[in-house]
GROMACS .gro file of C-alpha atoms in nm:
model
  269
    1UNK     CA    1   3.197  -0.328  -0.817
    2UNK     CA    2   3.220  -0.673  -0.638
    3UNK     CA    3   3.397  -0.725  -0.335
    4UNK     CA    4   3.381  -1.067  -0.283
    5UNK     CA    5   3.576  -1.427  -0.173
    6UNK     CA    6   3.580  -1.678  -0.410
    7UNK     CA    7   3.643  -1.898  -0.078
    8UNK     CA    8   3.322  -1.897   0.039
    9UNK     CA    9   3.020  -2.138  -0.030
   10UNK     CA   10   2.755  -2.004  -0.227
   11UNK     CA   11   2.398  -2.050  -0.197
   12UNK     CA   12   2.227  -1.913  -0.484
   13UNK     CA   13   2.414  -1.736  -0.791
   14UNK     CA   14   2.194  -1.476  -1.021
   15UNK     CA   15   2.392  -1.504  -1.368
   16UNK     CA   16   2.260  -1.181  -1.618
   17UNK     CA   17   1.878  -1.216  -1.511
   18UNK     CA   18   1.712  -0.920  -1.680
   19UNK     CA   19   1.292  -0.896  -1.614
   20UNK     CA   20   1.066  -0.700  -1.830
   21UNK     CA   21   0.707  -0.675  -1.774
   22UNK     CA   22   0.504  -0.433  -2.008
   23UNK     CA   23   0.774  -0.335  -2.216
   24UNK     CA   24   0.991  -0.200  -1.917
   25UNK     CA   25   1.278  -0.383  -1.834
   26UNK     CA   26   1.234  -0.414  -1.445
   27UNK     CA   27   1.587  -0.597  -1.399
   28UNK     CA   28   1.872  -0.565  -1.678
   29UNK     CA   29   2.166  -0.825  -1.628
   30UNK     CA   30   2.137  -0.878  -1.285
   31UNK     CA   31   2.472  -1.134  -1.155
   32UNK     CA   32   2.511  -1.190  -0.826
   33UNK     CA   33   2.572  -1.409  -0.553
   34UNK     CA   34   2.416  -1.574  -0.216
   35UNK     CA   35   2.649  -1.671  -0.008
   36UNK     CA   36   2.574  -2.001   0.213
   37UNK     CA   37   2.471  -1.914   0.558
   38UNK     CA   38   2.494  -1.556   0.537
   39UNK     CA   39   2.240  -1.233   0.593
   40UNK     CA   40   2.226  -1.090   0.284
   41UNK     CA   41   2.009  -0.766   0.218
   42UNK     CA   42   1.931  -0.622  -0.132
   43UNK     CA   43   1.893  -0.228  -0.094
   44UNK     CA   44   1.790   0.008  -0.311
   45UNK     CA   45   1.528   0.314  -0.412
   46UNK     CA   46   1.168   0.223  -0.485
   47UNK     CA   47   1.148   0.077  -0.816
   48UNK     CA   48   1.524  -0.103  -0.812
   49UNK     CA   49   1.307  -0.461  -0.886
   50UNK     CA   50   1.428  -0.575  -0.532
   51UNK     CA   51   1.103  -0.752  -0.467
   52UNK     CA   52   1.119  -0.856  -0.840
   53UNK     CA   53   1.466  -1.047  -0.809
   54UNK     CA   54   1.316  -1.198  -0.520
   55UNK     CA   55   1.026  -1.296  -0.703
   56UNK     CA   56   1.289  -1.416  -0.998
   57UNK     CA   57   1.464  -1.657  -0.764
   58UNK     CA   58   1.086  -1.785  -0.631
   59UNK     CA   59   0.982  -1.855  -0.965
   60UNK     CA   60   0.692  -1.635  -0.958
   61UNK     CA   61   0.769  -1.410  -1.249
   62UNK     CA   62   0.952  -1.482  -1.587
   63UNK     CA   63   1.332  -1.427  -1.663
   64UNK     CA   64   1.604  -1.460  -1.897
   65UNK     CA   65   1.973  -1.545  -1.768
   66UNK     CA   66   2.004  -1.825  -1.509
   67UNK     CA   67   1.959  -1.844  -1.134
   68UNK     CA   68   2.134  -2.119  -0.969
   69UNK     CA   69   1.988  -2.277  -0.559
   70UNK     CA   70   2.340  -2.480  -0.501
   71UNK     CA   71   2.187  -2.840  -0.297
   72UNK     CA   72   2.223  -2.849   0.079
   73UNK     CA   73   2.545  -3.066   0.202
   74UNK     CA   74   2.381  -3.315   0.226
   75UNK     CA   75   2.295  -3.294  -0.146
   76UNK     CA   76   1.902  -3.238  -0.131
   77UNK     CA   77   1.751  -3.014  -0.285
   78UNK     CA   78   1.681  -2.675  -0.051
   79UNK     CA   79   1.386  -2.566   0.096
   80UNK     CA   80   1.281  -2.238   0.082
   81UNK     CA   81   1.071  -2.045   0.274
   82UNK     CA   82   0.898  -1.695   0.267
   83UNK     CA   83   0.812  -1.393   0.460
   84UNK     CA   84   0.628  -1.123   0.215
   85UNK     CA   85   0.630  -0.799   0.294
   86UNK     CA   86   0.194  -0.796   0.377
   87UNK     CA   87  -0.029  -1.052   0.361
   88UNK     CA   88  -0.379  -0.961   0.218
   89UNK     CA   89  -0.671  -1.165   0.389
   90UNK     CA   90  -1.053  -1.073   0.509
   91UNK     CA   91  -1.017  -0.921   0.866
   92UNK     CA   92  -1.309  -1.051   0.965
   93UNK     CA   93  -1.220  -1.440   0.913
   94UNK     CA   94  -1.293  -1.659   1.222
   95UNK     CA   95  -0.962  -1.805   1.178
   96UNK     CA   96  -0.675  -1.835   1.522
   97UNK     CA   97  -0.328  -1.746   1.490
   98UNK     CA   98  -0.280  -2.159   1.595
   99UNK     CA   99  -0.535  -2.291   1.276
  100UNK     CA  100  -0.322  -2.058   1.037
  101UNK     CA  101  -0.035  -2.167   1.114
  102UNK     CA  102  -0.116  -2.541   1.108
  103UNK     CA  103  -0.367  -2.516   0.767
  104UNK     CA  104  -0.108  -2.634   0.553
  105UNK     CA  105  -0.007  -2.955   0.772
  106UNK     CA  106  -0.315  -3.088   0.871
  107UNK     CA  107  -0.558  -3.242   0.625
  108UNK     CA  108  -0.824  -3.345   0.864
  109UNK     CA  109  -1.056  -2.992   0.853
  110UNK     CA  110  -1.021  -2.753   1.136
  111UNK     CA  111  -1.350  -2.780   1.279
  112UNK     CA  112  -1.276  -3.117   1.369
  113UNK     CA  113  -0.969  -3.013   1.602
  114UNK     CA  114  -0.578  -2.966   1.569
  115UNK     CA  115  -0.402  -3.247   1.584
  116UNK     CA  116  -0.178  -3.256   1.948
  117UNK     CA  117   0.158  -3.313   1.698
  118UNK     CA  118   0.073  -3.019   1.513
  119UNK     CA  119  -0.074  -2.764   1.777
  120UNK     CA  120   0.232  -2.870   1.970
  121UNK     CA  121   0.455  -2.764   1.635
  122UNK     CA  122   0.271  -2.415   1.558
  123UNK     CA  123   0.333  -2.344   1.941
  124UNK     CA  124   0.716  -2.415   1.915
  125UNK     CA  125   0.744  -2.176   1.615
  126UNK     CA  126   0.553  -1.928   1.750
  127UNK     CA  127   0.767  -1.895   2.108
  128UNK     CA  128   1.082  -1.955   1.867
  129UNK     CA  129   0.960  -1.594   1.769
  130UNK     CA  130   0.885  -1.488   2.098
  131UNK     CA  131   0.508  -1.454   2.006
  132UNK     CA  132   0.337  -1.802   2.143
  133UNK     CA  133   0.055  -1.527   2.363
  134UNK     CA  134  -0.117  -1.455   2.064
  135UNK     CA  135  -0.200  -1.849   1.952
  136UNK     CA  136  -0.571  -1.815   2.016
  137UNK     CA  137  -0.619  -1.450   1.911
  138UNK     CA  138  -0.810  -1.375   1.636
  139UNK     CA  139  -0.577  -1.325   1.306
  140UNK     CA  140  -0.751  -1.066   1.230
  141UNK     CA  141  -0.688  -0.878   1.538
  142UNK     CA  142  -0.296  -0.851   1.555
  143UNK     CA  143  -0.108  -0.543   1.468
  144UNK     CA  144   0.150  -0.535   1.208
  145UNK     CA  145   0.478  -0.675   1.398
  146UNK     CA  146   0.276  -0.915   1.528
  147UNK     CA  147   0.127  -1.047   1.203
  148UNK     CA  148   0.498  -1.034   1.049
  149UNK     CA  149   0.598  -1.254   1.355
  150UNK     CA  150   0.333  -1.494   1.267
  151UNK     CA  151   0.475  -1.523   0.924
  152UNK     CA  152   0.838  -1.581   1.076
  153UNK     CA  153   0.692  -1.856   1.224
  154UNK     CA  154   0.475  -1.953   0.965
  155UNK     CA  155   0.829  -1.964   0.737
  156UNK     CA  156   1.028  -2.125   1.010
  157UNK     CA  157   0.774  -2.427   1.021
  158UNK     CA  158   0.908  -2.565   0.655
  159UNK     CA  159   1.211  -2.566   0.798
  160UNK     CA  160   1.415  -2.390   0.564
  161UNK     CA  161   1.763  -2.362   0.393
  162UNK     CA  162   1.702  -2.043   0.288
  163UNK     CA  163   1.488  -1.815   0.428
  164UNK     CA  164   1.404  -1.503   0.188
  165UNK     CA  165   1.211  -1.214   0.324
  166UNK     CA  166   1.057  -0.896   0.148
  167UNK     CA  167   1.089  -0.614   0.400
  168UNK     CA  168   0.962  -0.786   0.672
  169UNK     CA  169   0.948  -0.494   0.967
  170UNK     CA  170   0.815  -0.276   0.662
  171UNK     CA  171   0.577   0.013   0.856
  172UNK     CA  172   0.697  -0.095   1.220
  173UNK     CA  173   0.914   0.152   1.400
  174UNK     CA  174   1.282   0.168   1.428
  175UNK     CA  175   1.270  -0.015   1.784
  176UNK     CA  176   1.056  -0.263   1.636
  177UNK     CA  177   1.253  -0.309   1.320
  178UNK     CA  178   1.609  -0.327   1.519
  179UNK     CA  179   1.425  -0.627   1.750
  180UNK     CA  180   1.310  -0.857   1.460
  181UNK     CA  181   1.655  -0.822   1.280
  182UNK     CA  182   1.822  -0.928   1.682
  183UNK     CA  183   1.551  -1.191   1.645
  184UNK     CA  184   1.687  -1.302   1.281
  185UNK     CA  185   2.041  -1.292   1.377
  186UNK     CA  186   1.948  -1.517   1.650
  187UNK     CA  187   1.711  -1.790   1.436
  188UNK     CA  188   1.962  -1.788   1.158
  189UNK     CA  189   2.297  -1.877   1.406
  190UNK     CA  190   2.085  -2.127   1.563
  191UNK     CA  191   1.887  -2.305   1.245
  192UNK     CA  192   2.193  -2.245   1.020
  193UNK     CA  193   1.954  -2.097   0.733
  194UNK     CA  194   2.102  -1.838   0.490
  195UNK     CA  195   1.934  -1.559   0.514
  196UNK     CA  196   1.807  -1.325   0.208
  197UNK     CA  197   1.608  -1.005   0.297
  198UNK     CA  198   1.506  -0.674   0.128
  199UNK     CA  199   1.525  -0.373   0.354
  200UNK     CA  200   1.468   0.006   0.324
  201UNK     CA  201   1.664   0.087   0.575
  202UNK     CA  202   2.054   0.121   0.554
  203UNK     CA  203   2.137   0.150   0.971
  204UNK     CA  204   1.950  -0.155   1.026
  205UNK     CA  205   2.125  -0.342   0.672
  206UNK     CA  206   2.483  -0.201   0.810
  207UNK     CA  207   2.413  -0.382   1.153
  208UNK     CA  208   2.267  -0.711   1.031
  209UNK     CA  209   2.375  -0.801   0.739
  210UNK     CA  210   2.705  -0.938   0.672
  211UNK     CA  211   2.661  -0.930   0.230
  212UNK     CA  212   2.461  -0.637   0.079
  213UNK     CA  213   2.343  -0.661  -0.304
  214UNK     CA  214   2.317  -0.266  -0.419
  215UNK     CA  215   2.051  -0.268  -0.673
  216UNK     CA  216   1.896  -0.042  -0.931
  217UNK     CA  217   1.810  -0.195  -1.197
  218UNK     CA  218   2.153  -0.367  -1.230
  219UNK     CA  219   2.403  -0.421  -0.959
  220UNK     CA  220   2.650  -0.124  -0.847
  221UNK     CA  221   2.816  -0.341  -0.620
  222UNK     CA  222   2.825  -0.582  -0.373
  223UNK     CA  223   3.005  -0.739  -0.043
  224UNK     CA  224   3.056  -0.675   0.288
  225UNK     CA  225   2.825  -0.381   0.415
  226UNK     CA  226   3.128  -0.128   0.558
  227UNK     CA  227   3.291  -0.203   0.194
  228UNK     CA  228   3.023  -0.150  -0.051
  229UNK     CA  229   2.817   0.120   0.153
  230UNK     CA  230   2.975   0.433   0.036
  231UNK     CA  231   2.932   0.780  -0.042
  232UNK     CA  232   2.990   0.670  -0.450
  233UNK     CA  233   2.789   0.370  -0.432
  234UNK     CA  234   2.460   0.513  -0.245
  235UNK     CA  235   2.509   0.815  -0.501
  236UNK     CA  236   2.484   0.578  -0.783
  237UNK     CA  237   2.212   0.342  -0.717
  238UNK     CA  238   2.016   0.656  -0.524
  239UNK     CA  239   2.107   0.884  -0.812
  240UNK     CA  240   2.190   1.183  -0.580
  241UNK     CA  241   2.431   1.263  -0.358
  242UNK     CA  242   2.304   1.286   0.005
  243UNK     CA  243   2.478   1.220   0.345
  244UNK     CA  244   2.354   0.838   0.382
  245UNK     CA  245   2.712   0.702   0.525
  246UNK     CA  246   2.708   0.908   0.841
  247UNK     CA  247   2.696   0.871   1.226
  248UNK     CA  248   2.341   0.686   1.121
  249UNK     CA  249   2.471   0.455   0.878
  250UNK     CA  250   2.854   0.338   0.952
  251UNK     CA  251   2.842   0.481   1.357
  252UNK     CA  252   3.175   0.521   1.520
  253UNK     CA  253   3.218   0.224   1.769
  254UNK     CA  254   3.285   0.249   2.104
  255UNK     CA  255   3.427  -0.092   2.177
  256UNK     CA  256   3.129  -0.307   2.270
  257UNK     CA  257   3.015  -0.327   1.915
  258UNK     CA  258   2.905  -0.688   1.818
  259UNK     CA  259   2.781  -0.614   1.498
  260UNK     CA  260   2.823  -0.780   1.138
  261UNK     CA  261   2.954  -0.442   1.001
  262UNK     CA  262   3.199  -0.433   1.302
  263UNK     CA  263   3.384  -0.742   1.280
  264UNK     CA  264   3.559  -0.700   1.629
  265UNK     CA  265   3.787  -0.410   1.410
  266UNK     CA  266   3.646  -0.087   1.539
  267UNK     CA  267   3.745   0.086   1.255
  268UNK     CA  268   3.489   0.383   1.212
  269UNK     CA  269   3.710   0.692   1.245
   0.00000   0.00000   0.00000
């Protein structure tokens, strides 16, 4: 099922991408669509190949079929930029939030200084995500949210067109999760980026997004959140049949609603 407009822009377009690794076939004739400036989510059960048609449209793992990146307006090619789900690195490293973020700019070595044009950079990207206190901390020593921040930032400082994130609030708290997708929301009205995110979580996806991909495997459908989030749907790419689209999910608005899934309609009776 695809509930789509054929008005809108699109950003990237998936056409029959199937990925098979080992002799399983991780993604079977994937299609699907991007569409420009929007948050889209891809949700599904563990083992769907989410992070793998992420990976597919990266180019970091091999795939038949064709994924098209449609050029900016002004008719460059788009830049992409990343937020993985962890990042593994030694602890113990000696290294500041402010030289990680500014390693890949600066080719004079660290221990000679930041340059004032970059330090001043790093900092704006780092309050853009409301996290510029932790600049001199050790990398090492920030906890989860923090380090995903950092990685917002680190993201935000190619500048992006399209911004593509692998559970990013994976293992922080509701609260926590709820804040970075406000923070998102906010970053992606004001930069103009589209947005392209894996989540677990189908409140948060209902609220934020305004496309959802429903993946296992192969696409069950896709479109609007409040359209495509159903009983039949969830059932199909979940493979049993639990109460997902309740108070939790699609809550009943009470009129001060600005959410994606909302539209200004109320219509959750």
């Amino acid at each position: 099922m695809t509930l789509n407009s054929n008005t809108e822009a699109t950003a990237v377009k998936f056409d029959n991408v199937t990925v098979r690794m080992g002799g399983n076939t991780i993604l079977d004739g994937v299609s699907a669509r991007i569409p420009a400036g929007s948050s889209t989510a891809i949700v599904g059960p563990n083992g769907a190949g989410k992070t793998t048609m992420l990976l597919s449209l990266l180019g970091q793992v091999p795939f038949e079929g064709s994924i098209e990146i449609e050029n900016t307006p002004e008719g460059k090619k788009p830049c992409i930029g990343y937020v993985p789900q962890r990042l593994s690195f030694d602890r113990g490293m000696p290294v500041t939030v402010l030289e990680f973020m500014v390693m890949g700019w600066q080719r004079m070595p660290l221990w000679f200084g930041i340059r004032k044009s970059h330090r001043e950079k790093a900092l704006a990207h780092l309050r853009s995500v409301k996290i510029e206190g932790v600049a001199e901390r050790k990398l090492g020593a920030l906890s989860g949210g923090e380090m995903q921040r950092v990685l917002l930032a680190l993201a935000l400082g190619q500048e992006p067109d399209l911004l593509v994130l692998d559970e990013p609030a994976a293992g922080v708290d509701f609260q926590g999760e709820y804040i970075f997708c406000e923070l998102l929301e906010d970053l992606r009205r004001k930069n103009g980026f589209t947005q392209l995110m894996v989540s677990h979580d189908l409140a948060t996806v209902t609220h934020h997004a305004t496309h959802v991909i429903c993946l296992n495997r192969k696409v069950a459908a896709e479109g609007k959140p409040r359209e495509v989030l159903t009983h039949d749907t969830l059932a199909a790419i979940f493979g049993l049949h639990m109460g997902l689209v309740d108070s939790r999910v699609l809550p009943k608005c009470d009129g001060s609603c600005k959410a994606h899934c909302c539209n200004g309609e109320h219509k959750y009776d």
